[in-house]
Each structure stands twice: as structure tokens, then as C-alpha cells.
Short mmCIF file of N, CA and C in Angstrom, two decimals:
data_model
loop_
_atom_site.label_atom_id
_atom_site.label_comp_id
_atom_site.label_asym_id
_atom_site.label_seq_id
_atom_site.Cartn_x
_atom_site.Cartn_y
_atom_site.Cartn_z
N ASN A 1 8.54 -14.23 -5.87
CA ASN A 1 8.67 -13.42 -4.50
C ASN A 1 8.59 -14.40 -3.44
N GLN A 2 9.27 -14.01 -2.60
CA GLN A 2 9.18 -14.76 -1.10
C GLN A 2 9.42 -13.75 -0.24
N ILE A 3 8.45 -12.98 0.08
CA ILE A 3 8.62 -11.97 1.05
C ILE A 3 8.83 -12.26 2.39
N GLY A 4 8.28 -13.50 2.81
CA GLY A 4 8.35 -13.67 4.54
C GLY A 4 7.44 -12.89 5.12
N ASN A 5 7.92 -12.99 6.45
CA ASN A 5 7.14 -12.32 7.53
C ASN A 5 7.42 -10.80 7.45
N THR A 6 8.71 -10.52 7.16
CA THR A 6 9.21 -9.05 7.03
C THR A 6 8.74 -8.53 6.05
N GLY A 7 8.42 -8.99 4.96
CA GLY A 7 8.06 -8.38 3.83
C GLY A 7 6.46 -7.88 4.01
N ALA A 8 5.80 -8.83 4.60
CA ALA A 8 4.47 -9.01 4.80
C ALA A 8 4.22 -7.83 6.13
N THR A 9 5.13 -7.87 7.02
CA THR A 9 4.83 -6.51 7.92
C THR A 9 5.11 -5.32 7.02
N GLU A 10 6.18 -5.13 6.34
CA GLU A 10 6.20 -3.79 5.50
C GLU A 10 4.93 -3.48 4.56
N LEU A 11 4.15 -4.50 3.90
CA LEU A 11 3.23 -4.19 3.33
C LEU A 11 1.89 -3.94 4.06
N ALA A 12 2.00 -4.60 5.24
CA ALA A 12 0.82 -4.37 6.19
C ALA A 12 0.95 -2.75 6.67
N ARG A 13 2.12 -2.35 6.88
CA ARG A 13 2.00 -0.69 7.18
C ARG A 13 1.62 0.03 6.11
N ALA A 14 2.00 -0.33 4.70
CA ALA A 14 1.42 0.51 3.86
C ALA A 14 -0.34 0.05 3.75
N LEU A 15 -0.82 -0.86 3.78
CA LEU A 15 -2.08 -1.22 3.75
C LEU A 15 -2.89 -0.52 4.87
N SER A 16 -2.29 -0.12 5.66
CA SER A 16 -3.01 0.19 7.00
C SER A 16 -3.50 1.81 6.73
N THR A 17 -2.76 2.48 5.60
CA THR A 17 -3.19 3.94 5.27
C THR A 17 -3.69 3.95 3.52
N ASN A 18 -3.52 2.54 3.14
CA ASN A 18 -3.95 2.51 1.62
C ASN A 18 -5.62 2.81 1.14
N SER A 19 -5.61 3.78 0.25
CA SER A 19 -7.05 4.11 -0.10
C SER A 19 -7.37 3.65 -1.42
N THR A 20 -6.54 2.83 -2.24
CA THR A 20 -6.54 2.74 -3.50
C THR A 20 -6.87 1.22 -3.94
N LEU A 21 -5.83 0.62 -3.28
CA LEU A 21 -5.66 -0.80 -3.71
C LEU A 21 -6.68 -1.88 -3.42
N THR A 22 -7.27 -2.57 -4.21
CA THR A 22 -8.37 -3.23 -4.07
C THR A 22 -7.96 -4.95 -3.76
N SER A 23 -6.91 -5.29 -4.63
CA SER A 23 -6.64 -6.64 -4.54
C SER A 23 -5.26 -7.01 -4.43
N LEU A 24 -4.84 -7.91 -3.63
CA LEU A 24 -3.39 -8.01 -3.48
C LEU A 24 -3.24 -9.62 -3.51
N ASN A 25 -2.22 -9.88 -4.09
CA ASN A 25 -2.01 -11.48 -4.29
C ASN A 25 -0.43 -11.62 -3.76
N LEU A 26 -0.96 -12.50 -2.48
CA LEU A 26 0.64 -12.54 -1.74
C LEU A 26 0.72 -14.10 -1.86
N GLY A 27 0.18 -14.68 -2.47
CA GLY A 27 0.33 -16.48 -2.63
C GLY A 27 1.77 -16.76 -2.72
N PHE A 28 2.19 -17.86 -2.19
CA PHE A 28 3.40 -18.50 -2.02
C PHE A 28 4.48 -17.62 -1.77
N ASN A 29 4.42 -16.55 -0.59
CA ASN A 29 5.47 -16.07 -0.30
C ASN A 29 6.04 -16.25 0.98
N GLN A 30 5.90 -17.74 1.53
CA GLN A 30 6.40 -17.61 2.96
C GLN A 30 6.05 -16.95 3.94
N ILE A 31 4.82 -16.45 3.98
CA ILE A 31 4.28 -15.64 5.02
C ILE A 31 3.73 -16.93 6.24
N GLY A 32 4.34 -16.30 7.45
CA GLY A 32 3.82 -17.27 8.60
C GLY A 32 3.24 -16.60 9.56
N ASN A 33 2.84 -16.84 10.73
CA ASN A 33 1.92 -16.53 11.50
C ASN A 33 2.11 -14.61 11.82
N THR A 34 3.59 -14.53 11.99
CA THR A 34 3.77 -13.08 12.38
C THR A 34 3.18 -12.09 11.24
N GLY A 35 3.60 -12.78 10.02
CA GLY A 35 3.18 -11.72 8.90
C GLY A 35 1.77 -11.67 8.80
N ALA A 36 1.03 -12.74 9.07
CA ALA A 36 -0.39 -13.09 8.83
C ALA A 36 -1.21 -11.95 9.92
N THR A 37 -0.49 -11.99 11.05
CA THR A 37 -0.87 -11.11 12.14
C THR A 37 -0.92 -9.65 12.02
N GLU A 38 0.39 -9.22 11.28
CA GLU A 38 0.44 -7.79 10.74
C GLU A 38 -0.65 -7.49 9.42
N LEU A 39 -1.07 -8.30 8.78
CA LEU A 39 -1.77 -8.39 7.76
C LEU A 39 -3.20 -8.09 8.45
N ALA A 40 -3.40 -8.91 9.49
CA ALA A 40 -4.65 -8.78 10.07
C ALA A 40 -5.06 -7.37 10.63
N ARG A 41 -4.04 -6.91 11.22
CA ARG A 41 -3.94 -5.66 12.11
C ARG A 41 -4.40 -4.77 10.89
N ALA A 42 -3.69 -4.40 9.92
CA ALA A 42 -3.82 -3.73 8.65
C ALA A 42 -5.39 -3.73 8.10
N LEU A 43 -5.77 -5.05 7.81
CA LEU A 43 -7.05 -5.34 7.42
C LEU A 43 -8.25 -4.61 8.14
N SER A 44 -7.84 -4.33 9.46
CA SER A 44 -8.78 -3.94 10.39
C SER A 44 -9.24 -2.43 10.17
N THR A 45 -8.06 -1.69 9.54
CA THR A 45 -8.11 -0.56 9.41
C THR A 45 -8.14 0.06 7.83
N ASN A 46 -8.17 -0.99 7.31
CA ASN A 46 -8.33 -0.69 5.55
C ASN A 46 -9.66 -1.07 4.92
N GLY A 47 -10.36 0.02 4.27
CA GLY A 47 -11.68 -0.15 3.93
C GLY A 47 -11.66 -0.36 2.45
N THR A 48 -10.59 -0.51 1.64
CA THR A 48 -10.52 -0.75 0.10
C THR A 48 -10.18 -1.99 -0.30
N LEU A 49 -9.52 -2.64 0.24
CA LEU A 49 -8.90 -3.97 -0.19
C LEU A 49 -10.18 -5.31 -0.03
N THR A 50 -10.52 -5.56 -1.21
CA THR A 50 -11.73 -6.41 -1.11
C THR A 50 -11.50 -8.08 -1.59
N SER A 51 -9.95 -7.99 -2.09
CA SER A 51 -9.46 -9.38 -2.40
C SER A 51 -8.12 -9.55 -1.90
N LEU A 52 -7.82 -10.66 -1.29
CA LEU A 52 -6.67 -10.87 -0.63
C LEU A 52 -6.25 -12.57 -0.89
N ASN A 53 -5.31 -12.55 -1.76
CA ASN A 53 -4.86 -14.20 -1.70
C ASN A 53 -3.69 -14.39 -0.67
N LEU A 54 -3.69 -15.49 -0.24
CA LEU A 54 -2.82 -15.76 0.89
C LEU A 54 -2.38 -17.28 0.81
N TRP A 55 -2.90 -17.93 -0.36
CA TRP A 55 -2.82 -19.46 -0.81
C TRP A 55 -1.12 -19.92 -0.84
N GLY A 56 -1.09 -21.09 -0.05
CA GLY A 56 0.45 -21.52 -0.42
C GLY A 56 1.38 -20.94 0.78
N ASN A 57 0.90 -20.14 1.70
CA ASN A 57 2.05 -19.74 2.97
C ASN A 57 1.92 -20.66 3.96
N GLN A 58 2.64 -20.30 4.73
CA GLN A 58 3.22 -20.95 6.13
C GLN A 58 2.04 -20.49 7.38
N ILE A 59 0.96 -20.04 7.07
CA ILE A 59 0.25 -19.66 7.98
C ILE A 59 -0.36 -20.69 9.05
N GLY A 60 0.01 -20.57 10.26
CA GLY A 60 -0.71 -21.36 11.20
C GLY A 60 -2.21 -21.01 11.84
N ASP A 61 -2.50 -21.64 12.81
CA ASP A 61 -3.70 -21.52 13.39
C ASP A 61 -3.82 -19.97 14.14
N THR A 62 -2.76 -19.37 14.68
CA THR A 62 -2.73 -18.06 15.23
C THR A 62 -3.00 -17.25 14.29
N GLY A 63 -2.19 -17.10 13.04
CA GLY A 63 -2.37 -16.07 11.97
C GLY A 63 -3.54 -16.39 11.29
N ALA A 64 -4.00 -17.57 11.01
CA ALA A 64 -5.57 -17.49 10.55
C ALA A 64 -6.80 -17.02 11.43
N THR A 65 -6.49 -17.50 12.79
CA THR A 65 -7.52 -16.94 13.77
C THR A 65 -7.27 -15.36 13.75
N ASP A 66 -6.11 -14.64 13.68
CA ASP A 66 -6.08 -13.20 13.47
C ASP A 66 -6.68 -12.65 12.18
N LEU A 67 -6.30 -13.25 11.27
CA LEU A 67 -7.21 -12.85 9.84
C LEU A 67 -8.74 -13.05 9.95
N THR A 68 -9.14 -13.88 10.44
CA THR A 68 -10.43 -14.40 10.51
C THR A 68 -11.09 -13.17 11.37
N ARG A 69 -10.57 -12.92 12.88
CA ARG A 69 -10.95 -11.97 13.34
C ARG A 69 -11.19 -10.50 12.68
N ALA A 70 -10.13 -10.05 12.16
CA ALA A 70 -9.83 -8.96 11.43
C ALA A 70 -10.66 -8.56 10.29
N LEU A 71 -11.17 -9.94 9.77
CA LEU A 71 -12.22 -9.76 8.44
C LEU A 71 -13.73 -9.88 9.17
N PHE A 72 -13.87 -10.65 10.08
CA PHE A 72 -15.30 -10.74 10.72
C PHE A 72 -15.44 -9.25 11.28
N ASN A 73 -14.44 -8.61 11.76
CA ASN A 73 -14.76 -7.13 12.60
C ASN A 73 -15.04 -6.46 11.53
N THR A 74 -14.38 -6.36 10.11
CA THR A 74 -14.56 -5.28 9.12
C THR A 74 -15.60 -5.22 8.29
N LEU A 75 -16.34 -6.54 8.51
CA LEU A 75 -17.65 -6.98 7.50
C LEU A 75 -18.85 -5.95 8.31
N THR A 76 -19.55 -5.61 7.32
CA THR A 76 -20.95 -4.86 7.62
C THR A 76 -22.05 -5.57 7.23
N PHE A 77 -22.71 -5.98 8.35
CA PHE A 77 -23.85 -6.74 8.06
C PHE A 77 -25.11 -5.87 8.09
N ALA A 78 -25.94 -6.30 7.01
CA ALA A 78 -27.03 -5.75 6.75
C ALA A 78 -28.14 -6.52 7.13
N TRP A 79 -28.98 -6.32 8.20
CA TRP A 79 -30.06 -6.89 8.70
C TRP A 79 -31.46 -6.51 8.20
N GLN A 80 -32.17 -7.27 7.66
CA GLN A 80 -33.43 -7.24 7.18
C GLN A 80 -34.47 -7.98 8.06
N HIS A 81 -35.42 -7.13 8.93
CA HIS A 81 -36.48 -7.74 9.42
C HIS A 81 -37.49 -7.94 8.71
N PRO A 82 -38.05 -8.99 8.60
CA PRO A 82 -39.58 -9.32 7.84
C PRO A 82 -40.43 -8.55 8.43
N GLN A 83 -41.29 -8.12 7.62
CA GLN A 83 -42.70 -7.34 7.87
C GLN A 83 -43.86 -8.08 7.84
#
């Protein structure tokens, strides 16, 4: 499969409402910055996906930054104060 940016955008739409899928392998699909940005938007509202493989795509700095921000913003930090 080589879904490219168009396919990644369509998958992002589905991911934004997904409540069951926990793992998605999109490796080597010719996804670029546009597709990565759309996936990042979906990740910011998706609460069930725990594994996403994007290895071997053409994601540049812009797409990587968008993905990093989305992942960072969806993390839940548990702070423990030493007593």
C-alpha cells in the first residue's frame, strides 16, 4: 500500500472518531508533511490509539513537529511529590 497524503487524510478523519483501534501500521506509505499534519490533528482527539508506525515515509520537519506536538499534548503526566 502507498496511500500517500490523500489516504492519510482519510484515515485521519476516521481516527478522529475511532474508539476501538489501538495499533496502526502506516510504514512505507509515501506519507509526507500534509498527511502527517492531518494524522497529528486526529491524534489530538483520539484516546485509544497507543501504537502508530510511520517508519519509511517522507515526513519532513513540519510533519514531524506537528506529530510531536500532538503526542506531547495527549500525554497524561503523573507527578509524584516526594514526601
